[in-house]
Short mmCIF file of C-alpha atoms and ligand atoms in Angstrom, two decimals:
data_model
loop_
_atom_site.label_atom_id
_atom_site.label_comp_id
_atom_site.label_asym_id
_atom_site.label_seq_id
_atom_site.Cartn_x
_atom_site.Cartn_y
_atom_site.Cartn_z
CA UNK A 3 24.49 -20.74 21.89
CA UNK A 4 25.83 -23.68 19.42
CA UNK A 5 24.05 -24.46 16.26
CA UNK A 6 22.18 -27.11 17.38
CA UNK A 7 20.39 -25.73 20.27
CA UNK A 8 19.50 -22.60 17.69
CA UNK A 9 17.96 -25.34 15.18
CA UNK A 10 16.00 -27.45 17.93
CA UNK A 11 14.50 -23.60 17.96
CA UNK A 12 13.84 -23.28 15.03
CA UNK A 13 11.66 -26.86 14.50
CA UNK A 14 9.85 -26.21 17.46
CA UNK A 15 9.13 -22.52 16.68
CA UNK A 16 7.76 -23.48 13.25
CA UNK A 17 5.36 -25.40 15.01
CA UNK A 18 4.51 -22.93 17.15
CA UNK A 19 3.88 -20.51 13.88
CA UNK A 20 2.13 -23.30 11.94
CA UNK A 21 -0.48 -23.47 15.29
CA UNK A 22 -1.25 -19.90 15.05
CA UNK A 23 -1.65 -19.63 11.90
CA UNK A 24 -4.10 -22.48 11.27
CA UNK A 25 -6.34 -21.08 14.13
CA UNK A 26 -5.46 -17.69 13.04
CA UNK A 27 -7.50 -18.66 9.38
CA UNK A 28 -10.79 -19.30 11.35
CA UNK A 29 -11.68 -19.89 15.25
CA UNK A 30 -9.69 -16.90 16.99
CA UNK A 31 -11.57 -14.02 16.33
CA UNK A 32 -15.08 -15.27 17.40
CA UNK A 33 -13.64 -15.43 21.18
CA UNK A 34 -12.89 -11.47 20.19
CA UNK A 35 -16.52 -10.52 19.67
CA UNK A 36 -17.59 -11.35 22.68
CA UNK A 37 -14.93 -9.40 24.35
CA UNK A 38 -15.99 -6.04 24.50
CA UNK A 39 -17.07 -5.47 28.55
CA UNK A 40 -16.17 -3.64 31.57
CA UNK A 41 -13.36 -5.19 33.31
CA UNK A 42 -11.42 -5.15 36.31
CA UNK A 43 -8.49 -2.75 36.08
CA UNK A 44 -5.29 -4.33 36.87
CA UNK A 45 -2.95 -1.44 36.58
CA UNK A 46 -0.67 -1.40 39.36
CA UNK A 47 -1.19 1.08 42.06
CA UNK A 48 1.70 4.27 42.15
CA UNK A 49 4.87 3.59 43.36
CA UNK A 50 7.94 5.23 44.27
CA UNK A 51 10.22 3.98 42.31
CA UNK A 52 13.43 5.48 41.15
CA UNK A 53 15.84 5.86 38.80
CA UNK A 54 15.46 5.48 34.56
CA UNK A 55 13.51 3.28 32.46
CA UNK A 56 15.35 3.18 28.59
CA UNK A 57 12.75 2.01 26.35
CA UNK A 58 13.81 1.41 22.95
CA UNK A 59 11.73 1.44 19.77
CA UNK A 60 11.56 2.89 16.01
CA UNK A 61 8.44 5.45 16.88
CA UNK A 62 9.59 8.35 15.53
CA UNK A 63 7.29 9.78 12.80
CA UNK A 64 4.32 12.41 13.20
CA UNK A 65 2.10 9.64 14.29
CA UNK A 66 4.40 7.41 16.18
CA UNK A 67 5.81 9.81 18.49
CA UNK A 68 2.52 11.32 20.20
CA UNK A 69 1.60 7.59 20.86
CA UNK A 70 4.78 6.61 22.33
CA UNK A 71 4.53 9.24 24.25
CA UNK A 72 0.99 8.27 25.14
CA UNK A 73 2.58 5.46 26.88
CA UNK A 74 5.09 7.22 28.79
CA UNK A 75 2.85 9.89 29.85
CA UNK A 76 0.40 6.82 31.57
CA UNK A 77 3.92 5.38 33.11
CA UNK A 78 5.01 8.18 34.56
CA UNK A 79 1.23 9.04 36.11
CA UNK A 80 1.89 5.49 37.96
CA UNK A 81 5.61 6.14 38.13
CA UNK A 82 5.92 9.64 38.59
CA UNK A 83 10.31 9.72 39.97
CA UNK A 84 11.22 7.61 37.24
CA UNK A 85 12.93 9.33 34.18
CA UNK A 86 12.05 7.74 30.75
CA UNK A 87 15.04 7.56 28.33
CA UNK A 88 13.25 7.35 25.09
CA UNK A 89 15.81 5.61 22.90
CA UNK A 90 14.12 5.17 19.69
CA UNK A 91 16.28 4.96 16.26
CA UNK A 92 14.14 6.37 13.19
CA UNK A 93 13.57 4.28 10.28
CA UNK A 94 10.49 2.21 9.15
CA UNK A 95 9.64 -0.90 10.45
CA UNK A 96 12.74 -1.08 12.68
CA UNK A 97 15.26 -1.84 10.18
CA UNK A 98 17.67 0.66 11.49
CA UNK A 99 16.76 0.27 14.70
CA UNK A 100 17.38 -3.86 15.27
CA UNK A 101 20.81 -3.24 13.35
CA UNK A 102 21.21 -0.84 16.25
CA UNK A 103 20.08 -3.26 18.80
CA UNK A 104 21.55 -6.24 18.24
CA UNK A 105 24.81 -4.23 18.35
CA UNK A 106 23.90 -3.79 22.38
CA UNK A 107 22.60 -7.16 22.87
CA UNK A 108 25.34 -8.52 21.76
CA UNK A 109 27.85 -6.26 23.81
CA UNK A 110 25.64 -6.76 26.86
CA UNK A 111 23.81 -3.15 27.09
CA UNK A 112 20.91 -3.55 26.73
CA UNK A 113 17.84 -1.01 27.19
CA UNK A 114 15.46 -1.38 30.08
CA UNK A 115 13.03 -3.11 27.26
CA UNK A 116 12.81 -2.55 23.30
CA UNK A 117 9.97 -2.62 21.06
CA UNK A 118 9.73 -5.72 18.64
CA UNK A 119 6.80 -7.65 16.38
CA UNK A 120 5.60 -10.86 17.87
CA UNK A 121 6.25 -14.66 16.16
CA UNK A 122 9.54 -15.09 14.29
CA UNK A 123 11.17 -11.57 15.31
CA UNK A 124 10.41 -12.08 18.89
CA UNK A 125 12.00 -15.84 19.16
CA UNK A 126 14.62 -16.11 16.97
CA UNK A 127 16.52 -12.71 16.98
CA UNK A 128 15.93 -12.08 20.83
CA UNK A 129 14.29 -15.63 22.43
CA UNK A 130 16.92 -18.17 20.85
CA UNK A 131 19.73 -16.30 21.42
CA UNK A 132 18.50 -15.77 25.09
CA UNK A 133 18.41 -11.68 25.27
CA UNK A 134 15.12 -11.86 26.70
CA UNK A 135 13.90 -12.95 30.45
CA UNK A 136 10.25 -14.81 30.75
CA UNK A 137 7.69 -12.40 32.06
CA UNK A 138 4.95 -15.10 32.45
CA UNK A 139 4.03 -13.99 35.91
CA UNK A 140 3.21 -10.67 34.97
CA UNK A 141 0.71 -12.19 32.49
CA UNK A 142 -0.67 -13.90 35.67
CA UNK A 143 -0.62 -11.12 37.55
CA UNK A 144 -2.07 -8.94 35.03
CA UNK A 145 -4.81 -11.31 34.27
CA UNK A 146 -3.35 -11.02 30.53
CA UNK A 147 -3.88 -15.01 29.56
CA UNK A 148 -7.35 -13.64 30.12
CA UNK A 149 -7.81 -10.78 27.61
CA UNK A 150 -5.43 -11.12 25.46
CA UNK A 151 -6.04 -13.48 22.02
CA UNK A 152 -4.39 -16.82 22.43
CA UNK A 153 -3.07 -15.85 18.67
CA UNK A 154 -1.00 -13.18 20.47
CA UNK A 155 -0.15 -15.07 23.17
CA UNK A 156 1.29 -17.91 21.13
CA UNK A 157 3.01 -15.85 19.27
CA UNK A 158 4.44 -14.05 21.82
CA UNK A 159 5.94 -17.45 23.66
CA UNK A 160 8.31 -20.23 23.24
CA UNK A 161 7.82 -23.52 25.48
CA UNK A 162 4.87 -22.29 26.93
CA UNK A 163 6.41 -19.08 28.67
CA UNK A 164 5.86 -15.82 27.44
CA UNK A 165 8.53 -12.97 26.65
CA UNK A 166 6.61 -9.67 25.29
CA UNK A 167 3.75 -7.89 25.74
CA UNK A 168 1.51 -6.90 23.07
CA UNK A 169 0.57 -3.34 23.50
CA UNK A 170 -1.45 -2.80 19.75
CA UNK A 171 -2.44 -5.10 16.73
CA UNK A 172 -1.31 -3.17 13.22
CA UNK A 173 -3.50 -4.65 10.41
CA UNK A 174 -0.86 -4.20 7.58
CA UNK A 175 -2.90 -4.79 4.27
CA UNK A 176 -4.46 -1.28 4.44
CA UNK A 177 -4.80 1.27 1.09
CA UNK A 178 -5.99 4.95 2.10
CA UNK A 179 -7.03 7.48 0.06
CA UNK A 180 -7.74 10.75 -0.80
CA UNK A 181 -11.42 11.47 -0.61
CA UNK A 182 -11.46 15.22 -2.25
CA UNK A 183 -8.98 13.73 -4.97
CA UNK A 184 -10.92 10.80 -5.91
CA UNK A 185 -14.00 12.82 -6.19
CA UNK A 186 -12.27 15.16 -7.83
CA UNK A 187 -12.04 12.76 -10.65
CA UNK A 188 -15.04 10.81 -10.60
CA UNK A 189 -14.07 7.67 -8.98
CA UNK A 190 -15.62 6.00 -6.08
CA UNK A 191 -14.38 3.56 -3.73
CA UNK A 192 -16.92 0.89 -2.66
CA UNK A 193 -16.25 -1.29 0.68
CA UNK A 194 -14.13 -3.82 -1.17
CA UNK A 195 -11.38 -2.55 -3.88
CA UNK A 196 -10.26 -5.27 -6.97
CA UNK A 197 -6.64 -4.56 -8.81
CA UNK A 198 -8.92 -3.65 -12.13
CA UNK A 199 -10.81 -1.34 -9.96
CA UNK A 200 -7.64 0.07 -8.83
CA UNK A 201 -5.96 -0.05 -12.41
CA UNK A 202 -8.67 1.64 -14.26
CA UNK A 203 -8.83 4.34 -11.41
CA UNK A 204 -5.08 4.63 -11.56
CA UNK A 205 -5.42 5.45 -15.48
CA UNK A 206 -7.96 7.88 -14.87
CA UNK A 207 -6.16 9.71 -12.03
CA UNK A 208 -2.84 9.63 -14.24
CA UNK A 209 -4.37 11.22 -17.40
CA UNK A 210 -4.73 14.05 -15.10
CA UNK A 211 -1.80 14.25 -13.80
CA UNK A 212 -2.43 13.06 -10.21
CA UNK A 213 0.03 10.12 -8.62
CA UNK A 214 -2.18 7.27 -8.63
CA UNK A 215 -0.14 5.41 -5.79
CA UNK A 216 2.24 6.55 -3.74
CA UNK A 217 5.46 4.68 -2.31
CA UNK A 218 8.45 4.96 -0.24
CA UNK A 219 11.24 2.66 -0.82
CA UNK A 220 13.70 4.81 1.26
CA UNK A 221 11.74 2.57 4.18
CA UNK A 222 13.05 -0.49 2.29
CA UNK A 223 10.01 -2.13 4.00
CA UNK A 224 7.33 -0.92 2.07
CA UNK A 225 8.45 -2.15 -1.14
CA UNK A 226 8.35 -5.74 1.06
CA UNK A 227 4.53 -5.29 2.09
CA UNK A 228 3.10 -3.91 -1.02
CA UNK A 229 4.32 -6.88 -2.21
CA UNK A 230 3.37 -9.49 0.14
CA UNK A 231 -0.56 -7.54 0.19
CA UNK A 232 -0.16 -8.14 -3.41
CA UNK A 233 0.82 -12.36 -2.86
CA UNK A 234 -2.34 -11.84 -0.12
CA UNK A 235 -4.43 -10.46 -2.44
CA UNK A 236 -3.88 -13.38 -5.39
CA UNK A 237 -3.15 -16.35 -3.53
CA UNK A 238 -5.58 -16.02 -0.14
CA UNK A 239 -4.60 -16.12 3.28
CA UNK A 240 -4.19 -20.53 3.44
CA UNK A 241 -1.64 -20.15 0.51
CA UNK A 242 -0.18 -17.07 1.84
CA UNK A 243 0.40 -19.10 5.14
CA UNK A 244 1.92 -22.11 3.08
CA UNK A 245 4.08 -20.23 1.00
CA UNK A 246 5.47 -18.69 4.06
CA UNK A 247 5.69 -22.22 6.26
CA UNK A 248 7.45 -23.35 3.22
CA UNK A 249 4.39 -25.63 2.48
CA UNK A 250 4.07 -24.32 -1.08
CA UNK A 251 7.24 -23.71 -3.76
CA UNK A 252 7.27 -19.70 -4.36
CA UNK A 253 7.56 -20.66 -8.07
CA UNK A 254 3.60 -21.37 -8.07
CA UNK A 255 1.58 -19.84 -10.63
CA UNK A 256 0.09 -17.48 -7.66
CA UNK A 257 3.63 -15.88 -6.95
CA UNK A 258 3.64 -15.00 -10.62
CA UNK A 259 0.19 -14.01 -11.21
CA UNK A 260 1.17 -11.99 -7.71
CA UNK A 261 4.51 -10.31 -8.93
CA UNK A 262 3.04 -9.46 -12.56
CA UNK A 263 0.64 -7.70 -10.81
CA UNK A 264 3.05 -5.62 -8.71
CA UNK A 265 4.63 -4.66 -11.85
CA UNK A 266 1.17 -3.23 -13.01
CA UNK A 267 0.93 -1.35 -9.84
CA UNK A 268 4.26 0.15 -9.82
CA UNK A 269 3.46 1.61 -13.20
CA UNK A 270 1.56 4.06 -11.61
CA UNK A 271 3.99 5.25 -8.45
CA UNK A 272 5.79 8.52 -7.41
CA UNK A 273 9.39 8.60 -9.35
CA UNK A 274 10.87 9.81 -6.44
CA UNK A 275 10.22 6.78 -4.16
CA UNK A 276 13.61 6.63 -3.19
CA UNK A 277 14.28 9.34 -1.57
CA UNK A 278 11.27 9.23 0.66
CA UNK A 279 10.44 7.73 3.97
CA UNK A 280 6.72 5.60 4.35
CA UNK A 281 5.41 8.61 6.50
CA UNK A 282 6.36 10.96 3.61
CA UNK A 283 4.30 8.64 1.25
CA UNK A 284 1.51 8.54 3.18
CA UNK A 285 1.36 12.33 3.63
CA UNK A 286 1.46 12.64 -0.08
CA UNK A 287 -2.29 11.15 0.13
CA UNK A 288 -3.29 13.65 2.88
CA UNK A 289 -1.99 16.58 1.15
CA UNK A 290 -3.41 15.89 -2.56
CA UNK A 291 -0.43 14.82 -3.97
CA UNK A 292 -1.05 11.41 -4.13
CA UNK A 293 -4.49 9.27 -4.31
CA UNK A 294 -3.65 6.64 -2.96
CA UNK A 295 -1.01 4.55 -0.25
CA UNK A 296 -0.79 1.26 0.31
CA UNK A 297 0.48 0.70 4.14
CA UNK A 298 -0.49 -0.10 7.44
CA UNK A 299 -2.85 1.45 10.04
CA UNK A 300 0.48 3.08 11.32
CA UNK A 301 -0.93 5.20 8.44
CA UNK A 302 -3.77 5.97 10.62
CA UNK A 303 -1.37 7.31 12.88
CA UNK A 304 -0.19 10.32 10.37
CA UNK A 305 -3.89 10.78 9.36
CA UNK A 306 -4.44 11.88 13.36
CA UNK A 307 -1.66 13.76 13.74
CA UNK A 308 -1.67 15.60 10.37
CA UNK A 309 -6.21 16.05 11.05
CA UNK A 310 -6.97 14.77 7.52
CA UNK A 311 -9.37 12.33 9.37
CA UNK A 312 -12.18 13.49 7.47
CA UNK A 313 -10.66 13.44 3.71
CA UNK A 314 -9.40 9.81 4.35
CA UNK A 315 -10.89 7.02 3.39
CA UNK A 316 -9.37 3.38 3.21
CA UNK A 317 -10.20 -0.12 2.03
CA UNK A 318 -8.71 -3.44 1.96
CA UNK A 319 -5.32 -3.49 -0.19
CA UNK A 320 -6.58 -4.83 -3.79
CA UNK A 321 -8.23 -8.40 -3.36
CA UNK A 322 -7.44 -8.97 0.39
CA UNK A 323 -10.46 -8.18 2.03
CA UNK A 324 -11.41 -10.52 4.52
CA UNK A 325 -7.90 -11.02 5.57
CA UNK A 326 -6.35 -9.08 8.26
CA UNK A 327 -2.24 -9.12 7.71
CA UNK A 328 -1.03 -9.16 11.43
CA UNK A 329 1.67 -6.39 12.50
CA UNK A 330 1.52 -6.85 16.52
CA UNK A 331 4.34 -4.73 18.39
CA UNK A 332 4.98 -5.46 21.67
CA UNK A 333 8.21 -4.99 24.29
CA UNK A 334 10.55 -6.94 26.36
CA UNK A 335 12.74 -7.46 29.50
CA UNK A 336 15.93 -8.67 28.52
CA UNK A 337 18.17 -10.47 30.58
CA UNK A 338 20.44 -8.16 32.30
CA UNK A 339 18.50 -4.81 32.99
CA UNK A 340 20.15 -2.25 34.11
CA UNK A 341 16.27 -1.19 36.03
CA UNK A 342 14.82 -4.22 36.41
CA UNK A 343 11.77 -3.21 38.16
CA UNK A 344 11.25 -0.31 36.33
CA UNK A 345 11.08 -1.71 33.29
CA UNK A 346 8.88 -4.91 34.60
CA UNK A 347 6.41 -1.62 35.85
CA UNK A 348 6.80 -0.70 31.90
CA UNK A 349 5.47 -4.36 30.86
CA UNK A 350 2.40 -4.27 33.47
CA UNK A 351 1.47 -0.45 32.03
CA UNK A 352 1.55 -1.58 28.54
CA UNK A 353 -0.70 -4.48 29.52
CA UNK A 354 -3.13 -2.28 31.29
CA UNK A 355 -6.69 -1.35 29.80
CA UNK A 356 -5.52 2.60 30.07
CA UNK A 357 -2.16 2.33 28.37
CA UNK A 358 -3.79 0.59 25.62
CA UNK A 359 -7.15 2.73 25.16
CA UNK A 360 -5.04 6.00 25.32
CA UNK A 361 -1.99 4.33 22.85
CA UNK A 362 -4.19 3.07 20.19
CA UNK A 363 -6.36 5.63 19.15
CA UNK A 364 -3.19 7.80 18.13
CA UNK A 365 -1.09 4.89 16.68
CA UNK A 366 -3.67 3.82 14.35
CA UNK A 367 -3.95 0.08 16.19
CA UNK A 368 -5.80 -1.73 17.90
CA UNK A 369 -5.73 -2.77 21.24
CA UNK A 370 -4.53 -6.50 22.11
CA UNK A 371 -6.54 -6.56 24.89
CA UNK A 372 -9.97 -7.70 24.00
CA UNK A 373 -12.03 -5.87 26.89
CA UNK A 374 -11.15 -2.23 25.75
CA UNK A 375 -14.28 0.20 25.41
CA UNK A 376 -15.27 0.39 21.82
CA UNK A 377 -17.28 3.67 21.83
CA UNK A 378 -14.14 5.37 22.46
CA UNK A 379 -12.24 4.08 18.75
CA UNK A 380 -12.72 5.87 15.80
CA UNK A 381 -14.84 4.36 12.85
CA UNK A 382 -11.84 3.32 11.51
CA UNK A 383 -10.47 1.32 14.31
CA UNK A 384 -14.29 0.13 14.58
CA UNK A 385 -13.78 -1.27 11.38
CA UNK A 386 -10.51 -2.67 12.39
CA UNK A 387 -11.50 -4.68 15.62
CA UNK A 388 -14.38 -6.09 13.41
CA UNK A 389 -11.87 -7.31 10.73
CA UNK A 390 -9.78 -8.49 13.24
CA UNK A 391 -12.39 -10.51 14.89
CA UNK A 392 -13.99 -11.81 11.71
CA UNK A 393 -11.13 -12.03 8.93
CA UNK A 394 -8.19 -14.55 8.42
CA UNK A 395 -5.59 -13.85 10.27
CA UNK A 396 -2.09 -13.49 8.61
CA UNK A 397 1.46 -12.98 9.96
CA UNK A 398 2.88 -10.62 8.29
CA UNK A 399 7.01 -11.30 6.47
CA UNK A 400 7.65 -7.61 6.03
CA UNK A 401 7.20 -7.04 9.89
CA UNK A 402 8.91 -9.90 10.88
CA UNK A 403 6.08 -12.56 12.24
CA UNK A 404 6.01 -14.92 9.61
CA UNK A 405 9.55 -16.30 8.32
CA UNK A 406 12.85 -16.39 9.47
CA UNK A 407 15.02 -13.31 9.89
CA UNK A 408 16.88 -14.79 7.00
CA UNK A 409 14.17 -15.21 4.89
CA UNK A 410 12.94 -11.62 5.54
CA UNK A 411 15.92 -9.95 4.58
CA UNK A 412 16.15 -12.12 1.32
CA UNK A 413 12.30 -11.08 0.90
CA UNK A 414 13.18 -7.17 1.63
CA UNK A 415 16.14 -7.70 -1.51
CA UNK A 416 13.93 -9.19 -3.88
CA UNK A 417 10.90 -7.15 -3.20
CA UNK A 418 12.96 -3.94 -3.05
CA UNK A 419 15.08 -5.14 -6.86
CA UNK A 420 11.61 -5.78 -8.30
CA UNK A 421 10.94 -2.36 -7.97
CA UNK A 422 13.45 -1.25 -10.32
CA UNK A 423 14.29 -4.41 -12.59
CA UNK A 424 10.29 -5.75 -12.08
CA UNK A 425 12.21 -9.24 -13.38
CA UNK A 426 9.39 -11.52 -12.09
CA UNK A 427 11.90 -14.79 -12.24
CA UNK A 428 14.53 -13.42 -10.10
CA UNK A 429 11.83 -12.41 -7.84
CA UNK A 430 10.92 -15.74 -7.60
CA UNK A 431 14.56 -17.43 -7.52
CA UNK A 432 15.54 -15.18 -4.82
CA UNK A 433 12.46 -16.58 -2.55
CA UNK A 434 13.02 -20.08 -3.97
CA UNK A 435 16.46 -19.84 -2.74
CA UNK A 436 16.01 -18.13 0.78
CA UNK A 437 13.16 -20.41 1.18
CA UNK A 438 15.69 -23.86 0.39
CA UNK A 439 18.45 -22.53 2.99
CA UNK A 440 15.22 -22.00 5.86
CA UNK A 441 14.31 -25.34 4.95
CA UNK A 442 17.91 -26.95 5.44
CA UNK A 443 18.39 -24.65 8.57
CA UNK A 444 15.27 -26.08 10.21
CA UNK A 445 15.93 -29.88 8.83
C1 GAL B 26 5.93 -1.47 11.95
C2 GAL B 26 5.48 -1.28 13.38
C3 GAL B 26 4.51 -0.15 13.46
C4 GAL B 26 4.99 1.09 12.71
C5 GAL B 26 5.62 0.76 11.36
C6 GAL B 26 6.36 1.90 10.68
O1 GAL B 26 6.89 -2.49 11.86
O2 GAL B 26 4.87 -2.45 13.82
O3 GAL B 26 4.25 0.16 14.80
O4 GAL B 26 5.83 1.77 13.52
O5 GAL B 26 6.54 -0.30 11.47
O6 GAL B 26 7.48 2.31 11.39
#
């Protein structure tokens, strides 16, 4: 593709963002509430199809890989002769895995359909460069323009045709915690959670010798999201969104308030964050080592499969309750298949009301769909649905919705120095930079 088709991209795909994000901040999740019903199941009937279906993804951890293979198990129910290749390359967020990917992409191989976040990630690595095929009929056919969010939707399309399907909403501004540990020490967690509160109850847990927080920057992501929940939590979701649309300079006073802040909180981590992966982290909460883990609802996902569901609690990362960072995965068909039909089979299963009632419970997500049966969620994906429906919605940059690729690798440097050099003006000159090149890129 030459550079200026990719640009015209760009410019209109920042419009499409800037949409989404504005109703995002207020209208979408009312239409959510009312969702909740019996509805007609689309699922396709069994088939006798043939042959392999490679589905690519980065669900490999304790949690991830019973719920993947959630979604094969309700696949191969329906398609029951097809073999599923499960392709998935470990590593946090994908960042080993879309290295990995664009490698085949670009040397036409693709897999039969890979895993990716909606919004930027979706259109500019795989939409622009034309990797993926439309699969707007199968949101007819599937009724999914229906029951599915128009937030999602937009985010999942580029000149009104849509290219993935949603299959679970990740709120990414969780923090989880110990329940015996905090006892333990006196401290209780309310429904909301400040940075004081957390500050003086990281003091207490470190005079006796607990981890107050724990981190994984082997997953060079999570040093990215603690951050950005951090920005979230000091600046609120509209400046959040403007920082990111490149509507506000990153050297405002709320970056800094934001970054000195991080500092603060890295006082109190685990000295041997680099050597461990986020699922490692996380399972330093559920096994006492740790109070506290600042993550996603992927998080969730460990808490199932490790049965610590009753000594987990969670709440709002520090100061961003009422927003709901958005961390939607989803899949593809990309142009050149080598099972077409298969994996277009794949798409309609992960749209279907079963795939995503028997997927979401074990990833720690939500469904996209909005007509799924409540009863059947735990209290904390109760509690999830009802944020998503009633909070701000926020794309999240260390998951790829909200900026450019570019941007989000330049955010994944800075965010990952700062947690050794905690130098809050490079942080910000690094962001002012990335933020100056998106700019002329999409000018
Ligand atoms: C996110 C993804 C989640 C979870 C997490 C950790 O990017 O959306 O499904 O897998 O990474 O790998």
């Amino acid at each position: 593709m030459d550079l200026r088709t990719k640009l015209a991209g760009s410019a209109s795909r920042r419009n499409v963002l800037k949409g989404s994000a504005a109703v995002g901040a207020g209208a979408v999740g009312l239409s959510r509430l009312g969702g909740f019903t019996a509805a007609q199941d689309a699922t396709p009937a069994a088939s006798a199809a043939t042959g392999q279906l490679e589905v690519f993804s980065w669900w490999t951890s304790p949690g991830e890989a019973p719920a993947l293979q959630a979604l094969f198990d309700r696949y191969n129910e329906l398609y029951s002769d097809v073999e599923i290749v499960n392709a998935a390359v470990a590593g946090g967020a994908g960042v080993n895995a879309r290295a990995v990917l664009i490698t085949r992409l670009q040397g036409n191989q693709p897999p039969d359909s890979w895993q990716t976040h909606v919004g930027r990630e979706l259109i500019d690595n795989y939409v622009v460069p034309g990797y993926c095929e439309p699969i707007t009929d199968i949101y007819e056919s599937e009724g999914l323009l229906e029951v599915i969010p128009q937030t999602l939707i937009d985010q999942a399309s580029q000149d009104s045709e849509q290219y993935s399907v949603p299959v679970g909403v990740h709120r990414g501004n969780g923090f989880w915690y110990n329940r015996q540990v905090l006892d333990d020490n006196g401290i209780t967690v309310g429904e909301t959670m400040t940075v004081e509160d957390f500050l003086a109850a990281a003091e207490t847990l470190q005079a006796a010798g607990i981890t107050p927080l724990s981190l994984a920057t082997k997953d060079t992501f999570a040093a990215a999201q603690t951050f950005e929940n951090t920005l979230l939590g000091v600046a609120g979701p509209e400046k959040y969104n403007q920082l990111f649309l490149g509507e506000v300079d990153w050297d405002d006073a709320d970056v800094r308030t934001a970054a000195e802040t991080y500092a603060q909180m890295l006082e109190f981590v685990n000295e041997n964050h680099p050597s461990l992966t986020w699922d490692q982290a996380t399972s330093m909460v559920l096994e006492g080592e740790a109070a506290f883990n600042s993550m996603g609802d992927w998080a969730y996902g460990e808490v199932v499969a490790k049965d610590a569901v009753e000594n987990t609690g969670w709440v709002s990362h520090p100061g961003t309750n009422g927003s709901f960072v958005l961390v939607v995965d989803s899949f593809t068909l990309p142009v050149g298949a080598a099972h077409p039909e298969n994996a277009r089979n794949w798409l309609r299963v992960l749209g279907s009301k079963e795939a995503q009632e028997a997927f979401n419970p074990i990833k720690g997500s939500i469904p996209a769909r909005t007509d799924i049966n409540r009863e059947i969620f735990s209290p904390y994906h109760q509690w999830s649905i009802d944020s998503f429906a009633n909070d701000a919605l926020v794309p999240s940059c260390a998951h790829g919705q909200a900026s450019s690729p570019a941007f989000q690798q330049a955010f994944y440097d800075a965010c990952l120095g700062f947690v050794s050099d905690k130098d809050v003006d490079t942080l910000i000159l690094t962001l002012q930079d990335a933020a100056a090149l998106d700019a002329e890129m999409a000018s």
